[in-house]
Coordinates of C-alpha atoms in Angstrom, one line a residue:
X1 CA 20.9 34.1 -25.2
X2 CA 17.8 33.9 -23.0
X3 CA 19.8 35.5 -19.6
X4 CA 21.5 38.3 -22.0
X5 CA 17.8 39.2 -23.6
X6 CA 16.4 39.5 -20.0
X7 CA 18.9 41.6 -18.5
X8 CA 19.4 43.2 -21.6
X9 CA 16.0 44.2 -21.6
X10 CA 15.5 45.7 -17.7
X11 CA 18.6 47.9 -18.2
X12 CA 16.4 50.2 -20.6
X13 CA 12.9 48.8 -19.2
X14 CA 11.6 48.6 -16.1
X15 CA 9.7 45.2 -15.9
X16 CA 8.9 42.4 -17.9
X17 CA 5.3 42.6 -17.3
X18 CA 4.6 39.0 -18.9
X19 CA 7.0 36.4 -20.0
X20 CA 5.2 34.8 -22.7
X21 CA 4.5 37.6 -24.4
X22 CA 8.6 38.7 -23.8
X23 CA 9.6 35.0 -24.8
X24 CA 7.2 35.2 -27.8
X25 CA 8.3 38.7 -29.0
X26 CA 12.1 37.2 -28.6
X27 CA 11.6 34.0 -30.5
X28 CA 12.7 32.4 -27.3
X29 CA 11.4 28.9 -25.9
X30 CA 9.4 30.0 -23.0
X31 CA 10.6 27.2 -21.0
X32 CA 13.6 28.3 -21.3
X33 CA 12.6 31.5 -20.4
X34 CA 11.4 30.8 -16.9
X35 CA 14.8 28.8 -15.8
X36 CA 16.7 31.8 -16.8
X37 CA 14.0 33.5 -14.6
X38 CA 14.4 31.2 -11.8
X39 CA 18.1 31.4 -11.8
X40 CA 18.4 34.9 -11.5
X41 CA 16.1 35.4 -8.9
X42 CA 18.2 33.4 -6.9
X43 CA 21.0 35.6 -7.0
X44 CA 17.9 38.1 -6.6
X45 CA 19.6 39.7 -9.8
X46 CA 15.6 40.2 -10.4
X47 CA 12.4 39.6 -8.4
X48 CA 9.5 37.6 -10.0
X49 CA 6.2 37.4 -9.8
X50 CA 4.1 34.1 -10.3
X51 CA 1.5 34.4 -12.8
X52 CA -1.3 32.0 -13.7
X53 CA -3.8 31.9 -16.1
X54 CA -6.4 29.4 -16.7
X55 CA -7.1 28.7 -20.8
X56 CA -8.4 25.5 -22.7
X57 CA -7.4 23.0 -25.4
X58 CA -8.4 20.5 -27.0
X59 CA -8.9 16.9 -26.3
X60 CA -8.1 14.3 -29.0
X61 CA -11.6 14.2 -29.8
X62 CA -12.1 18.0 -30.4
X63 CA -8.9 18.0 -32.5
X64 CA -10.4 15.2 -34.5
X65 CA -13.5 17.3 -34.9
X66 CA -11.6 20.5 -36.2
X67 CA -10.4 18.2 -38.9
X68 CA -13.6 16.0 -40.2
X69 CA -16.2 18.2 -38.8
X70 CA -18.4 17.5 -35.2
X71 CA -20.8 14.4 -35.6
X72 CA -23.7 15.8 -35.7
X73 CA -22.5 17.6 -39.2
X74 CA -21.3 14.7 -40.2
X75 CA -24.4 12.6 -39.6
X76 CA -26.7 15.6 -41.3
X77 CA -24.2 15.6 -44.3
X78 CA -24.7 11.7 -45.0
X79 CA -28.5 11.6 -45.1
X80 CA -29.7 12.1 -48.7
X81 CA -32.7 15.0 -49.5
X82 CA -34.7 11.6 -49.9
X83 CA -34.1 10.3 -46.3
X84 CA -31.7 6.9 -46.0
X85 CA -33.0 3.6 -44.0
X86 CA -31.4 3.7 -40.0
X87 CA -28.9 0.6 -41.4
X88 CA -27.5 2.5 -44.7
X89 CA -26.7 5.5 -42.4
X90 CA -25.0 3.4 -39.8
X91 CA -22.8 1.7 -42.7
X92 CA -21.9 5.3 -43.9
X93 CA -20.5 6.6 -40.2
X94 CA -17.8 5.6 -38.0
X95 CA -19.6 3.7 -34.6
X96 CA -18.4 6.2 -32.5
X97 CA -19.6 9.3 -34.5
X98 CA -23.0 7.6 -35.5
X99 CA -24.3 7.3 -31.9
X100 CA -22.7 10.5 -30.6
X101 CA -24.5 12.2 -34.1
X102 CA -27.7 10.4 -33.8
X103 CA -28.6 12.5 -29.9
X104 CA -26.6 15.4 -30.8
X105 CA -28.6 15.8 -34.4
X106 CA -32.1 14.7 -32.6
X107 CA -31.4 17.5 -29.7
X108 CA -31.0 20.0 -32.5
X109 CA -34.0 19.1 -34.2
X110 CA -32.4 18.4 -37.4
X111 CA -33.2 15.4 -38.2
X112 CA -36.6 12.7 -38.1
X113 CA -35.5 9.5 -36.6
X114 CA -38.5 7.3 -38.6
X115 CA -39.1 3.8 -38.0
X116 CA -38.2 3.1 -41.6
X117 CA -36.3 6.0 -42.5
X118 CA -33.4 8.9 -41.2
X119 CA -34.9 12.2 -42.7
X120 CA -33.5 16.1 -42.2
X121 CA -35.9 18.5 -40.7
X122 CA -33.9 21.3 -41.8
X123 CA -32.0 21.6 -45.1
X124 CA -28.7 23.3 -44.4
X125 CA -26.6 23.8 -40.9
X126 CA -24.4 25.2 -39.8
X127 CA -21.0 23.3 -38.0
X128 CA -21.0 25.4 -34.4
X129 CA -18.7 22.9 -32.7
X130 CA -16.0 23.1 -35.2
X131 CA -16.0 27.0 -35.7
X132 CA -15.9 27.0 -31.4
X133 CA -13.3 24.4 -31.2
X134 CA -11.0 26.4 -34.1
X135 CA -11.2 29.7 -32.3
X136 CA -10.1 28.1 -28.4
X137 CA -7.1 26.1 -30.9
X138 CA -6.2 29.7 -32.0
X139 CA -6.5 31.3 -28.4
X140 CA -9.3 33.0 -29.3
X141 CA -12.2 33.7 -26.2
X142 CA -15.5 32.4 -26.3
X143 CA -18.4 33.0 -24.1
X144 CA -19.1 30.6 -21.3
X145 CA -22.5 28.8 -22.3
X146 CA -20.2 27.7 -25.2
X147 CA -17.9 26.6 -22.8
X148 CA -19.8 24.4 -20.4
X149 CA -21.0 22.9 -23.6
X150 CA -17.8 21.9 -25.4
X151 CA -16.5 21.0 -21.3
X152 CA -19.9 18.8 -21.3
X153 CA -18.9 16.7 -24.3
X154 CA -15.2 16.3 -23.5
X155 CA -13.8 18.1 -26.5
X156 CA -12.2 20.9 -24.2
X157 CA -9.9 20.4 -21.0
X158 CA -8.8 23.2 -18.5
X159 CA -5.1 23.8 -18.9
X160 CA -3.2 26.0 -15.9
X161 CA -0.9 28.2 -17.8
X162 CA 2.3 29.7 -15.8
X163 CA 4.9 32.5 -16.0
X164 CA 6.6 35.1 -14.6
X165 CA 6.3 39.4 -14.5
X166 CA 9.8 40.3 -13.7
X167 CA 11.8 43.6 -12.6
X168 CA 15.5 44.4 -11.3
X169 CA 16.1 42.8 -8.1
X170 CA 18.7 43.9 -5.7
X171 CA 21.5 42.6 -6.9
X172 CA 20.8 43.8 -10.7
X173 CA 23.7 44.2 -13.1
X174 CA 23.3 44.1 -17.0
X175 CA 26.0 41.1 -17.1
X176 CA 26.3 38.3 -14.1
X177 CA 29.5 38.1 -12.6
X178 CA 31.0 35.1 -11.9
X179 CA 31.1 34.0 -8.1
X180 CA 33.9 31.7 -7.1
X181 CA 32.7 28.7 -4.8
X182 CA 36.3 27.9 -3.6
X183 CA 39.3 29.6 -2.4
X184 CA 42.4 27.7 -4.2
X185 CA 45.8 27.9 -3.5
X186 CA 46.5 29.6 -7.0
X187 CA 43.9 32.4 -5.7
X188 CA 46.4 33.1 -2.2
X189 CA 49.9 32.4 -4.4
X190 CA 48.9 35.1 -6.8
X191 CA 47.0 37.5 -4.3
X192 CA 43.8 37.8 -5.8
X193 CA 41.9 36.1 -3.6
X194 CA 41.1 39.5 -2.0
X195 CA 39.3 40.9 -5.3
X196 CA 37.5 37.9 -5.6
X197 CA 33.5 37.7 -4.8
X198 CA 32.4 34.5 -3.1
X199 CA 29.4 33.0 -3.1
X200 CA 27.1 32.9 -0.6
X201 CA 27.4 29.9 1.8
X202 CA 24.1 28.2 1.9
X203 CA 23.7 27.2 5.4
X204 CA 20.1 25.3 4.7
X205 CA 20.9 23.6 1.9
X206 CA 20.9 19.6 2.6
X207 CA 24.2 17.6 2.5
X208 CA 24.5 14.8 0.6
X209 CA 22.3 11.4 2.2
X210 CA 24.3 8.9 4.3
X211 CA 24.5 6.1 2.9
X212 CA 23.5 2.9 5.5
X213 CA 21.5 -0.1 5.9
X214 CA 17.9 0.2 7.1
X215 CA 15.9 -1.8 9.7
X216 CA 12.5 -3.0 7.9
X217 CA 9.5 -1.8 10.3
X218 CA 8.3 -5.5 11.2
X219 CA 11.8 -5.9 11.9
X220 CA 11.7 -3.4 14.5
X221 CA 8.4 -4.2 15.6
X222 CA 9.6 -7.6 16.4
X223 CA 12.8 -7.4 18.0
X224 CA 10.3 -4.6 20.5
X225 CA 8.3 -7.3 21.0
X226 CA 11.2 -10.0 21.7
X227 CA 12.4 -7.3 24.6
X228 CA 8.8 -7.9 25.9
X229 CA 8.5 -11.3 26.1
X230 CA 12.2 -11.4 27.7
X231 CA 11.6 -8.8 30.2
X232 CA 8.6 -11.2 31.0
X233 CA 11.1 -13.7 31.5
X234 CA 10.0 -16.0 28.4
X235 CA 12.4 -18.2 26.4
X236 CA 12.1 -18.3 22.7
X237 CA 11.4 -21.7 21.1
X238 CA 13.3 -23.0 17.6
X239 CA 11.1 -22.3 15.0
X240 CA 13.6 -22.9 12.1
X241 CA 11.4 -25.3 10.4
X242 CA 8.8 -24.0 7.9
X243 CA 8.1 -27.8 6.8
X244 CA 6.2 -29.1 9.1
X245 CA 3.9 -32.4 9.2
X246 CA 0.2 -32.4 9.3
X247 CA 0.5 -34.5 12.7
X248 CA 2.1 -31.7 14.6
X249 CA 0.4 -29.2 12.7
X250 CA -3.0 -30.6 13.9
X251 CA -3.3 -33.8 14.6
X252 CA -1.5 -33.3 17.9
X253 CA -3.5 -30.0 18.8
X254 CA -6.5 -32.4 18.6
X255 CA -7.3 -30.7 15.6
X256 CA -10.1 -33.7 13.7
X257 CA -8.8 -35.0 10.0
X258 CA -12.2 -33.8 8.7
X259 CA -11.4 -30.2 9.9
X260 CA -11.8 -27.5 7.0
X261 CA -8.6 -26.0 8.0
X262 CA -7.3 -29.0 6.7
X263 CA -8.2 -28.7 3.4
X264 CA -5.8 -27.7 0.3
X265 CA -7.5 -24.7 -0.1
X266 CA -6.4 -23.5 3.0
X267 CA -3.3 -25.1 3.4
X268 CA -0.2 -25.6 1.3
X269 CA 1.1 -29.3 1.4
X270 CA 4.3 -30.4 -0.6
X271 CA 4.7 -32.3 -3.2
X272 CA 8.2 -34.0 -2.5
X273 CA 8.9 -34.8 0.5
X274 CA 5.0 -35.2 0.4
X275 CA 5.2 -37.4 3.8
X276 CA 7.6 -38.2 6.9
X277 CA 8.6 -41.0 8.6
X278 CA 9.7 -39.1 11.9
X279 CA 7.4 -39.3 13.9
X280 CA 7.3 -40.6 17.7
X281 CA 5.2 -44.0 17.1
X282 CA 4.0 -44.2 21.2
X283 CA 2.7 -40.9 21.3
X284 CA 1.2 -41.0 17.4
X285 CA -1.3 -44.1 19.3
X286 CA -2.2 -42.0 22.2
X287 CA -3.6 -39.4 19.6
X288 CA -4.4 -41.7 17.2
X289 CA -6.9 -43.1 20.2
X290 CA -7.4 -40.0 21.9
X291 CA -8.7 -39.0 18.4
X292 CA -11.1 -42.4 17.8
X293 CA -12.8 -42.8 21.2
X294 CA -11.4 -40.4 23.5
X295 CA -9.6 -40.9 26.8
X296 CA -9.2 -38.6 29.8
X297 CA -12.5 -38.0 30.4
X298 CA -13.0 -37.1 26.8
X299 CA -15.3 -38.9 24.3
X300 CA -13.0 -37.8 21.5
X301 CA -13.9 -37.2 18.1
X302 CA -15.4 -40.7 17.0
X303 CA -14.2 -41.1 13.3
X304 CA -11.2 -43.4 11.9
X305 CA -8.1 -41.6 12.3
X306 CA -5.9 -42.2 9.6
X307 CA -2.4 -42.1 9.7
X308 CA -1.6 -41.3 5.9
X309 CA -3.3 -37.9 6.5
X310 CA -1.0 -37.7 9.5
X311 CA 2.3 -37.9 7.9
X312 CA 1.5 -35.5 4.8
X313 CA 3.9 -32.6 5.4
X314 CA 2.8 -29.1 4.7
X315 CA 4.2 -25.2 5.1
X316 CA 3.2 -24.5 8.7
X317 CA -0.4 -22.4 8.9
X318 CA 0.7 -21.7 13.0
X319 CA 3.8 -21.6 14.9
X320 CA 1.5 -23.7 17.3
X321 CA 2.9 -26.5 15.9
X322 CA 6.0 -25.8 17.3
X323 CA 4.0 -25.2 20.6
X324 CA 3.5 -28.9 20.3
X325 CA 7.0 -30.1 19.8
X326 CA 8.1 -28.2 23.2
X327 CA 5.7 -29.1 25.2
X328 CA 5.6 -33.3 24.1
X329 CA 9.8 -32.7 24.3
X330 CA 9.1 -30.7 27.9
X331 CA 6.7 -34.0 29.0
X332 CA 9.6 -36.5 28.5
X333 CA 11.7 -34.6 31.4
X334 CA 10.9 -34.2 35.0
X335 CA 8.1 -31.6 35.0
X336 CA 9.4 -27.9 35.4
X337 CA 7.2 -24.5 34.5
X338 CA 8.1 -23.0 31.3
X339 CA 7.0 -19.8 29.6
X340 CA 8.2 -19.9 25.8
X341 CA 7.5 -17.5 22.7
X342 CA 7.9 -17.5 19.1
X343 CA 7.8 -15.0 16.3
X344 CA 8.0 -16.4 12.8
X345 CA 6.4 -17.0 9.4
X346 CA 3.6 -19.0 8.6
X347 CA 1.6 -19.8 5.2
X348 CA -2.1 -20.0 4.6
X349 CA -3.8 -20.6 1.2
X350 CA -5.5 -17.4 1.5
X351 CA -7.5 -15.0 -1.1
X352 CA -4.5 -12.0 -0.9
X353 CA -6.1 -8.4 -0.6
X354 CA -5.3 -5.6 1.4
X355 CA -5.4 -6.9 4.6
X356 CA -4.3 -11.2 3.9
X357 CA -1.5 -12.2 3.1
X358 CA -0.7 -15.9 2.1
X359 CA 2.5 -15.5 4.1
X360 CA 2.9 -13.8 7.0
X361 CA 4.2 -13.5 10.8
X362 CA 2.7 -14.8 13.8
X363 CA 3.6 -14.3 17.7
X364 CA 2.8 -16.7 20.0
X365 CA 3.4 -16.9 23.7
X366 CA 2.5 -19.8 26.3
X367 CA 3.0 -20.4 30.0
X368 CA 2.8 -23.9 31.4
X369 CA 2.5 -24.7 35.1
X370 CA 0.7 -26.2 37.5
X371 CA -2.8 -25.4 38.7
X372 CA -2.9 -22.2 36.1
X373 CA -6.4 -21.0 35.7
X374 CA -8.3 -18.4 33.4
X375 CA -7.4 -15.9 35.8
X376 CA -3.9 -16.1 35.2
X377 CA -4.7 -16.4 31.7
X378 CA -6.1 -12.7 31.9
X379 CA -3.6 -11.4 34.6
X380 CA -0.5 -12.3 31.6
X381 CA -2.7 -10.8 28.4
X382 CA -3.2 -7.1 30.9
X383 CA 0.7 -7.3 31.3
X384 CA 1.9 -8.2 27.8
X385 CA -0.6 -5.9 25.9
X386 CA 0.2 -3.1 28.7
X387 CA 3.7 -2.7 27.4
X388 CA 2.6 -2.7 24.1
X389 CA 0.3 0.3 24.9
X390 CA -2.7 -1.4 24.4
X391 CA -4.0 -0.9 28.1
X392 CA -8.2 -1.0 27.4
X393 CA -8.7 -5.0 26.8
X394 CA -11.9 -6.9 26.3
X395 CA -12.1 -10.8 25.8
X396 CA -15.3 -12.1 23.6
X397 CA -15.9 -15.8 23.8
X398 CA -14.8 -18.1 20.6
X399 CA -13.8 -21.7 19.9
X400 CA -10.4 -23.5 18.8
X401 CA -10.2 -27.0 18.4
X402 CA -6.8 -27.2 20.8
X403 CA -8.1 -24.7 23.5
X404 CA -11.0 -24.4 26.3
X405 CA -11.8 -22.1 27.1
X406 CA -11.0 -19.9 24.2
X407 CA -11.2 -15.7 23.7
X408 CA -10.7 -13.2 21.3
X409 CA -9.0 -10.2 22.6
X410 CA -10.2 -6.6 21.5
X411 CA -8.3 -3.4 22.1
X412 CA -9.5 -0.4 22.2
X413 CA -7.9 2.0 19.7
X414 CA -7.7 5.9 20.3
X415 CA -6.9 6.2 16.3
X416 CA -9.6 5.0 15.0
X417 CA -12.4 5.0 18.0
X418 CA -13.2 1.4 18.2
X419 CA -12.4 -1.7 19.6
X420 CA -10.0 -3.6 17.6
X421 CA -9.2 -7.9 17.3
X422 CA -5.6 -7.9 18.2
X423 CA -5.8 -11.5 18.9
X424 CA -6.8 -14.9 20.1
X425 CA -5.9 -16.7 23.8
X426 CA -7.4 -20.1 25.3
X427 CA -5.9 -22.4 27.8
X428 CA -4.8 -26.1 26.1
X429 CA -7.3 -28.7 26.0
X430 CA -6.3 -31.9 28.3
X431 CA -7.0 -34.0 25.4
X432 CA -3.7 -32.1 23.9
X433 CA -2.0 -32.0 26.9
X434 CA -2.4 -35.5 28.6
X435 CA -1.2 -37.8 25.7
X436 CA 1.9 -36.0 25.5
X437 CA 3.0 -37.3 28.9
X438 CA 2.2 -33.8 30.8
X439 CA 0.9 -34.1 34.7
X440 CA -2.5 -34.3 34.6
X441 CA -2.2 -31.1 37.0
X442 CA -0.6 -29.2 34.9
X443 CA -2.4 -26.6 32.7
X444 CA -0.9 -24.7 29.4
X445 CA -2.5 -21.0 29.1
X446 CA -1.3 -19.4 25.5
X447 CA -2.2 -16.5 23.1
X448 CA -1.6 -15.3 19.6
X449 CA -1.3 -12.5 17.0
X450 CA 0.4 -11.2 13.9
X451 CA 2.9 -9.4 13.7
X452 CA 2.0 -7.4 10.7
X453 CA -1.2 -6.1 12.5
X454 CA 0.5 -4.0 15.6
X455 CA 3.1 -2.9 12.7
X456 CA 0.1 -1.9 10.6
X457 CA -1.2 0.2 12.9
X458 CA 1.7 2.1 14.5
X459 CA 3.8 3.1 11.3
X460 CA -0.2 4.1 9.9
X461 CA 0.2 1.7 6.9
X462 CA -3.2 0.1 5.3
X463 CA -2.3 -1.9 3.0
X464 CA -0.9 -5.1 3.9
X465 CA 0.8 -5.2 0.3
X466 CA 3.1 -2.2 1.1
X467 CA 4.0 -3.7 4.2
X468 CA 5.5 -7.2 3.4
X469 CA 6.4 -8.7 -0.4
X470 CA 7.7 -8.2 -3.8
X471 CA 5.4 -4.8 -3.9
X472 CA 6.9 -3.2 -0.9
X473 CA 8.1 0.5 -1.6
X474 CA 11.7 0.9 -0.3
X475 CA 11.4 3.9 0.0
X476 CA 9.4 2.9 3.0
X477 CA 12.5 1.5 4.6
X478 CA 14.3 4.8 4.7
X479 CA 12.2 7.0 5.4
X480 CA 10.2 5.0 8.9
X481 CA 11.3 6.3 11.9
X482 CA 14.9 5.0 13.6
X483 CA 12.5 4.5 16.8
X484 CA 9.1 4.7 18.6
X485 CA 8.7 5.6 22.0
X486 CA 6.3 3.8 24.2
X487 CA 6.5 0.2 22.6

């Protein structure tokens, strides 16, 4: 009905120079109106023009108004010749319409606001707001002090209205025809296939999406990252256990009992199994002295070491625990150099905003030799954070119970035009080191850092949240790039 009334009308006319008016004057839905419109100008059976006009309706409020009057009317109508006490009037008016009609009715200067009584000023007015807010409902104009007015108080909104001036396009013709958009084999067995108009082959439009599984960014991020470290000639450690017990967690990393870190509000321990019973009892009384009075030159920590607080187990806060197990399992052999890595998940009882996570991943990497210094320490973070593109490094002092010395490792970023934490580094304490059964020549340099950080930051994502967890867009995981180049 709509498509006849339009090409009805430009075969006697030669534009439709609105098309609300035209949908009004044919009774038509003017939504239905404008996909007619669009249609056809796709077959460029007409050419449209956009056209926009910019009117205002009513809010809730000012429909509300139209209805029971503005509050200020309201308020004036309810106060007696006599004057009423503040209380009675309040009783008499909705909450809302009370305050709003108290400063609306005092700005007017139509009323006395007494200490003991509400009297009018003025004995008859005259409801401006309503008579303004009836004409805009009926499409009527108004001038444009009356508009910033109504605007000011919220009872009027700007509304973008759109349509269409139309004439004959190119392809006009008072009927559509009927395009086939495939040649059958009926159309060659009866011959007809030669009177028959085709339509157009779009040669933009967008096929249908392959269907396909999709790598998550931190998944790509890390496997990057695993090339690294291999290329480096690192072996990857087992890092399968999430459970872990507090001794390997810290107790072995000469982390003290009293630590903070230690705490439940930091760190999640179990409930059942709440304790093991696997640990290695000859090396547990090296650390358990080591701990008490010290040993290897060290005067230790000075405190009763208690070996309940030992066995508790616990989701792992660092995958330097596992650091731990290799290099007390690498002590029991013959010594021979090592350089390991890990990238896994770890769990810290953390506040979670945008940029913490109470589960996350971390990368750790550690070389242990003989006679390693600082120097090499800084000579392996240049390389490894060189092919990750991160080639301006600076190293700030900072502590770690399990290392000394110990840095934090800036980078500087191009982005954002700073110098970014992208980590933290330190060479193993020998109070670590020594009970484990190590050579007393032999020195562990290591380093960390997340993995959701680098990811952060290259796929420009920041928020944490749409990164990792139950909030994650997957939309995100189709639409990141297959690759990046230089990582």
């Amino acid at each position: 009905m709509a498509e006849d009334a339009i090409l009805g009308y430009l075969e006697k006319n030669d534009h439709i120079s609105d098309s609300g008016q035209f949908a009004a004057e044919c009774r038509i839905d003017h939504n239905e109106i404008v996909n007619i419109i669009k249609s056809l100008h796709g077959f460029r059976y007409v050419d449209a023009q956009d056209i926009k006009r910019e009117t205002w309706v009513l809010t809730d409020e000012g429909k509300a108004y139209t209805a029971t009057g503005s509050p200020e009317v309201q308020l004036f109508l309810a106060i007696p010749p006599e004057g009423i006490p503040k209380e009675e009037l309040q009783k008499k008016l909705d909450a809302s319409v009370f305050k709003i009609g108290c400063a609306q009715a005092a700005k007017n200067k139509w009323v006395e606001m007494g200490k003991q009584l509400v009297t009018r000023k003025i004995q008859h007015v005259d409801d401006k707001v309503k008579d303004l807010l009836l004409q805009i409902q009926e499409g009527e104009a108004i001038n444009q002090d009356d508009i910033k007015a109504l605007k000011a108080r919220k009872l009027i909104v700007p509304q973008t209205w759109k349509g269409y001036s139309v004439k004959k396009g190119p392809n006009y013709a008072p009927k559509r025809k009927k395009v086939a958009t495939d040649l059958t084999r009926e159309n060659l067995q009866r011959g007809d296939w030669k009177e028959i108009e085709f339509k157009e082959y779009n040669f933009t439009a967008k096929g249908l999406p392959t269907e396909g599984g999709h790598l998550h960014p931190l998944l790509k991020v890390r496997q990057q990252l695993k090339d690294i470290f291999r290329q480096m000639g690192f072996e990857e450690m087992p890092t399968n256990n999430y459970v872990e017990s507090s001794f390997w967690n810290f107790d072995a990393l000469f982390q003290p009992q009293q630590h903070p870190a230690r705490d439940s509000h930091d760190t999640f321990f179990l409930q059942a199994p709440s304790t093991t019973n696997e640990l290695p009892e000859d090396y547990v009384q090296r650390v358990k002295q080591i701990h008490e009075s010290g040993g290897y030159q060290s005067r230790g920590y000075g405190y009763d070491w208690k070996r309940e607080e030992a066995d508790k187990n616990l989701l792992r806060t660092h995958t330097t625990a596992v650091s731990s197990r290799m290099l007390y399992l690498l002590a029991q052999k013959p010594f021979a150099p090592k350089k390991y890595y890990s990238i896994d998940r770890v769990f810290r009882n953390e506040a979670v905003d945008r940029t913490h996570l109470a589960e996350f991943h971390q990368i750790e990497g550690l070389v242990c030799d003989r006679g390693l210094t600082l120097g090499d320490l800084l000579g392996v973070l240049h390389e490894f954070f060189a092919r990750l593109g991160m080639s301006k490094l600076r190293f700030k002092p900072a502590y770690n119970p399990y290392t000394e010395p110990s840095m934090e490792i800036f980078s500087y970023h191009e982005g954002f035009g700073k110098w970014v934490e992208v980590g933290n580094s330190g060479m193993f304490r020998p109070e670590m080191l020594l009970p484990m059964g190590l050579p007393e020549d032999v020195r562990v340099i290591a380093w960390g850092l997340s993995l959701e950080r680098p990811t952060m930051i290259l796929y420009g994502i920041d928020n944490i949240r749409d990164l990792f967890g139950h909030k994650v867009d997957l939309g995100l995981i189709k639409r990141n790039p297959i690759c990046r180049l230089g990582l």
